Amino acid sequence: MDRKGILVVVSGYSGVGKGTLMKELTARYGQYALSVSATTREPREGEADGREYFFKTEEEFEEMIGQGRLIEYARYCDHYYGTPKDYVEEQLSQGRDVILEIEQQGALKVKAKDTDVLMLFVMPPDAQTLVERLRGRDTESEEVIRQRLTQALEESKYVDRYDYMVVNADLDQAVEEVHHLIESQHNMINRNLDFAKQIQTELKDLVG
């Protein structure tokens, strides 16, 4: 039975740890391809172009939009974020599950185009933990942190558009939960109708 790749969208509040979660998931399980997003924000310390993000100027990003080279894009905290199309399509065609770790605006655009996508939202165990994680990064001012919390409040109004939530209290447990949810999708009947019909045909031949 051929295994077809699944498109998985993962969103979550800034600072919730979704990036760390996705890196651990892809390191632990080889069938996942983590799509690298493009962005116009400046790289943080230790980030490399083409690894964490494709870092683009505003002009370069808008050129990608005009050429239709993005599956989705959105503007978040004064910067563009978007998903390059070619890599995603190539990985899905090879049977790999492709994970898009993207902001909520872009996630809902993907869902509007592809109703077959699996939508996951990563939650903190509580709001105070989210604040502590944002401050713990030590990369943003209190003003920026407040902006991200305000954005999180707005995003909280739309979490019902997602299929499942994953609470990132314990990294190991959260990784296993995400893996289980994606694996369960592979066994859905509507993803395996050809195989089911094949068994039906074989049964007819046996019965005569």
CSV table of C-alpha atoms in Angstrom, one decimal:
chain,number,residue,atom,x,y,z
A,1,MET,CA,0.0,0.0,0.0
A,2,ASP,CA,1.5,3.3,-1.1
A,3,ARG,CA,1.9,5.9,1.7
A,4,LYS,CA,0.9,9.4,0.7
A,5,GLY,CA,2.4,12.4,2.4
A,6,ILE,CA,0.2,14.5,4.7
A,7,LEU,CA,0.3,18.3,4.9
A,8,VAL,CA,0.4,19.3,8.6
A,9,VAL,CA,0.0,22.9,9.8
A,10,VAL,CA,1.4,23.7,13.3
A,11,SER,CA,0.7,27.0,14.9
A,12,GLY,CA,0.9,28.4,18.4
A,13,TYR,CA,1.5,31.5,20.4
A,14,SER,CA,4.9,33.1,20.1
A,15,GLY,CA,7.2,31.7,22.7
A,16,VAL,CA,5.2,28.5,23.2
A,17,GLY,CA,8.1,26.4,22.0
A,18,LYS,CA,6.7,25.1,18.8
A,19,GLY,CA,10.0,25.5,17.0
A,20,THR,CA,11.8,23.4,19.5
A,21,LEU,CA,9.0,20.8,19.4
A,22,MET,CA,9.1,20.5,15.6
A,23,LYS,CA,12.9,20.2,15.5
A,24,GLU,CA,12.8,17.4,18.1
A,25,LEU,CA,10.0,15.7,16.2
A,26,THR,CA,11.9,15.7,12.9
A,27,ALA,CA,15.1,14.6,14.6
A,28,ARG,CA,13.3,11.6,16.2
A,29,TYR,CA,11.3,10.5,13.2
A,30,GLY,CA,12.6,10.4,9.7
A,31,GLN,CA,9.4,10.6,7.8
A,32,TYR,CA,8.8,14.3,8.5
A,33,ALA,CA,10.0,17.2,6.4
A,34,LEU,CA,9.9,20.6,8.1
A,35,SER,CA,9.2,23.3,5.6
A,36,VAL,CA,11.5,26.3,6.0
A,37,SER,CA,9.5,29.6,5.9
A,38,ALA,CA,10.6,32.9,4.4
A,39,THR,CA,10.5,36.0,6.5
A,40,THR,CA,11.5,39.7,6.4
A,41,ARG,CA,12.4,39.8,10.1
A,42,GLU,CA,16.1,40.1,11.1
A,43,PRO,CA,17.9,36.8,12.1
A,44,ARG,CA,18.2,36.2,15.8
A,45,GLU,CA,21.6,35.2,17.2
A,46,GLY,CA,22.5,31.7,16.0
A,47,GLU,CA,20.0,31.6,13.2
A,48,ALA,CA,21.2,30.8,9.7
A,49,ASP,CA,19.6,31.6,6.3
A,50,GLY,CA,18.0,28.5,4.8
A,51,ARG,CA,18.0,26.6,8.1
A,52,GLU,CA,15.6,28.4,10.5
A,53,TYR,CA,14.2,30.8,7.8
A,54,PHE,CA,14.9,32.1,4.4
A,55,PHE,CA,15.7,35.7,5.3
A,56,LYS,CA,14.4,38.1,2.7
A,57,THR,CA,14.1,41.9,2.2
A,58,GLU,CA,10.6,43.4,1.8
A,59,GLU,CA,11.3,43.8,-1.9
A,60,GLU,CA,12.4,40.1,-2.3
A,61,PHE,CA,9.4,38.8,-0.4
A,62,GLU,CA,6.9,40.9,-2.4
A,63,GLU,CA,8.5,39.6,-5.6
A,64,MET,CA,7.9,36.0,-4.4
A,65,ILE,CA,4.2,37.0,-3.8
A,66,GLY,CA,3.9,38.4,-7.3
A,67,GLN,CA,5.4,35.3,-8.9
A,68,GLY,CA,3.0,33.0,-7.0
A,69,ARG,CA,5.9,31.2,-5.3
A,70,LEU,CA,4.3,31.0,-1.9
A,71,ILE,CA,1.6,28.6,-0.6
A,72,GLU,CA,0.6,31.2,1.9
A,73,TYR,CA,1.9,34.4,3.5
A,74,ALA,CA,0.9,36.8,6.2
A,75,ARG,CA,2.1,39.9,8.0
A,76,TYR,CA,2.8,39.4,11.7
A,77,CYS,CA,4.3,41.9,14.1
A,78,ASP,CA,5.4,44.2,11.2
A,79,HIS,CA,7.1,41.4,9.2
A,80,TYR,CA,6.2,39.1,6.3
A,81,TYR,CA,6.2,35.3,6.8
A,82,GLY,CA,5.4,32.8,4.1
A,83,THR,CA,5.8,29.2,2.9
A,84,PRO,CA,7.7,28.5,-0.4
A,85,LYS,CA,5.7,26.2,-2.6
A,86,ASP,CA,8.3,24.1,-4.5
A,87,TYR,CA,9.8,22.3,-1.5
A,88,VAL,CA,6.4,21.4,0.0
A,89,GLU,CA,5.1,19.9,-3.3
A,90,GLU,CA,8.3,17.9,-3.9
A,91,GLN,CA,8.3,16.3,-0.4
A,92,LEU,CA,4.6,15.4,-0.5
A,93,SER,CA,5.1,13.7,-3.9
A,94,GLN,CA,7.8,11.6,-2.3
A,95,GLY,CA,5.5,10.4,0.4
A,96,ARG,CA,6.9,12.4,3.2
A,97,ASP,CA,4.7,14.2,5.7
A,98,VAL,CA,5.4,18.0,5.4
A,99,ILE,CA,5.0,20.2,8.5
A,100,LEU,CA,4.3,23.9,8.1
A,101,GLU,CA,5.2,25.7,11.3
A,102,ILE,CA,3.3,28.9,10.5
A,103,GLU,CA,1.4,31.8,12.0
A,104,GLN,CA,-2.3,31.7,12.4
A,105,GLN,CA,-3.1,34.0,9.5
A,106,GLY,CA,-1.2,31.8,7.1
A,107,ALA,CA,-2.5,28.6,8.6
A,108,LEU,CA,-6.2,29.6,8.0
A,109,LYS,CA,-5.3,30.5,4.4
A,110,VAL,CA,-3.8,27.0,3.9
A,111,LYS,CA,-7.0,25.4,5.4
A,112,ALA,CA,-9.2,27.5,3.1
A,113,LYS,CA,-7.3,26.1,0.0
A,114,ASP,CA,-6.8,22.5,1.2
A,115,THR,CA,-9.5,21.0,3.5
A,116,ASP,CA,-7.4,17.8,3.8
A,117,VAL,CA,-4.7,19.5,5.8
A,118,LEU,CA,-4.2,18.5,9.5
A,119,MET,CA,-4.3,21.5,11.7
A,120,LEU,CA,-2.5,21.4,15.1
A,121,PHE,CA,-2.3,24.3,17.7
A,122,VAL,CA,0.4,24.2,20.4
A,123,MET,CA,-0.6,25.6,23.7
A,124,PRO,CA,1.3,26.5,26.9
A,125,PRO,CA,0.3,24.9,30.1
A,126,ASP,CA,-0.8,28.3,31.3
A,127,ALA,CA,-0.4,32.0,30.3
A,128,GLN,CA,2.2,32.8,32.9
A,129,THR,CA,4.5,30.1,31.5
A,130,LEU,CA,4.1,31.7,28.1
A,131,VAL,CA,5.3,35.0,29.5
A,132,GLU,CA,8.3,33.3,31.2
A,133,ARG,CA,9.3,31.6,28.0
A,134,LEU,CA,9.2,34.9,26.0
A,135,ARG,CA,11.4,36.6,28.6
A,136,GLY,CA,13.6,33.6,28.8
A,137,ARG,CA,14.6,34.0,25.1
A,138,ASP,CA,16.3,37.3,26.1
A,139,THR,CA,16.0,38.5,22.5
A,140,GLU,CA,13.1,40.9,22.7
A,141,SER,CA,12.2,44.1,24.7
A,142,GLU,CA,9.3,44.3,27.1
A,143,GLU,CA,7.5,46.3,24.5
A,144,VAL,CA,7.9,43.5,21.9
A,145,ILE,CA,6.9,40.9,24.4
A,146,ARG,CA,3.7,42.9,25.1
A,147,GLN,CA,3.0,43.0,21.4
A,148,ARG,CA,3.3,39.2,21.2
A,149,LEU,CA,1.0,38.7,24.1
A,150,THR,CA,-1.6,41.0,22.6
A,151,GLN,CA,-1.2,39.0,19.3
A,152,ALA,CA,-1.7,35.8,21.3
A,153,LEU,CA,-4.9,37.1,22.8
A,154,GLU,CA,-6.2,37.8,19.3
A,155,GLU,CA,-5.1,34.4,18.1
A,156,SER,CA,-6.9,32.7,21.0
A,157,LYS,CA,-10.2,33.7,19.4
A,158,TYR,CA,-9.6,31.4,16.4
A,159,VAL,CA,-8.2,28.2,17.9
A,160,ASP,CA,-11.5,26.4,17.2
A,161,ARG,CA,-10.5,26.4,13.5
A,162,TYR,CA,-7.8,23.8,14.3
A,163,ASP,CA,-8.3,20.0,14.6
A,164,TYR,CA,-6.3,19.3,17.7
A,165,MET,CA,-4.4,21.1,20.4
A,166,VAL,CA,-1.1,19.9,21.9
A,167,VAL,CA,-0.1,21.3,25.3
A,168,ASN,CA,3.6,21.8,25.4
A,169,ALA,CA,4.3,21.3,29.1
A,170,ASP,CA,6.8,18.4,28.7
A,171,LEU,CA,8.7,18.3,25.4
A,172,ASP,CA,9.1,14.6,25.1
A,173,GLN,CA,5.4,14.0,25.8
A,174,ALA,CA,4.4,16.7,23.3
A,175,VAL,CA,6.6,15.2,20.6
A,176,GLU,CA,5.0,11.8,21.0
A,177,GLU,CA,1.5,13.3,21.0
A,178,VAL,CA,2.1,15.2,17.7
A,179,HIS,CA,3.6,12.0,16.1
A,180,HIS,CA,0.6,9.9,17.2
A,181,LEU,CA,-1.9,12.5,15.8
A,182,ILE,CA,-0.2,12.5,12.4
A,183,GLU,CA,0.1,8.7,12.3
A,184,SER,CA,-3.6,8.4,13.1
A,185,GLN,CA,-4.4,10.5,10.1
A,186,HIS,CA,-2.7,8.0,7.8
A,187,ASN,CA,-5.2,5.3,8.9
A,188,MET,CA,-8.3,7.4,8.1
A,189,ILE,CA,-10.6,5.6,5.7
A,190,ASN,CA,-11.0,8.5,3.4
A,191,ARG,CA,-7.2,8.5,2.9
A,192,ASN,CA,-7.2,4.8,2.1
A,193,LEU,CA,-10.2,4.3,-0.2
A,194,ASP,CA,-8.1,2.7,-3.0
A,195,PHE,CA,-6.7,0.1,-0.6
A,196,ALA,CA,-10.2,-0.6,0.8
A,197,LYS,CA,-11.6,-1.1,-2.7
A,198,GLN,CA,-8.7,-3.4,-3.6
A,199,ILE,CA,-9.6,-5.6,-0.6
A,200,GLN,CA,-13.2,-5.5,-1.7
A,201,THR,CA,-12.2,-6.7,-5.2
A,202,GLU,CA,-10.1,-9.5,-3.8
A,203,LEU,CA,-12.9,-10.7,-1.6
A,204,LYS,CA,-15.3,-10.8,-4.5
A,205,ASP,CA,-12.8,-13.0,-6.4
A,206,LEU,CA,-12.5,-15.3,-3.5
A,207,VAL,CA,-16.3,-15.6,-3.0
A,208,GLY,CA,-16.8,-16.1,-6.7
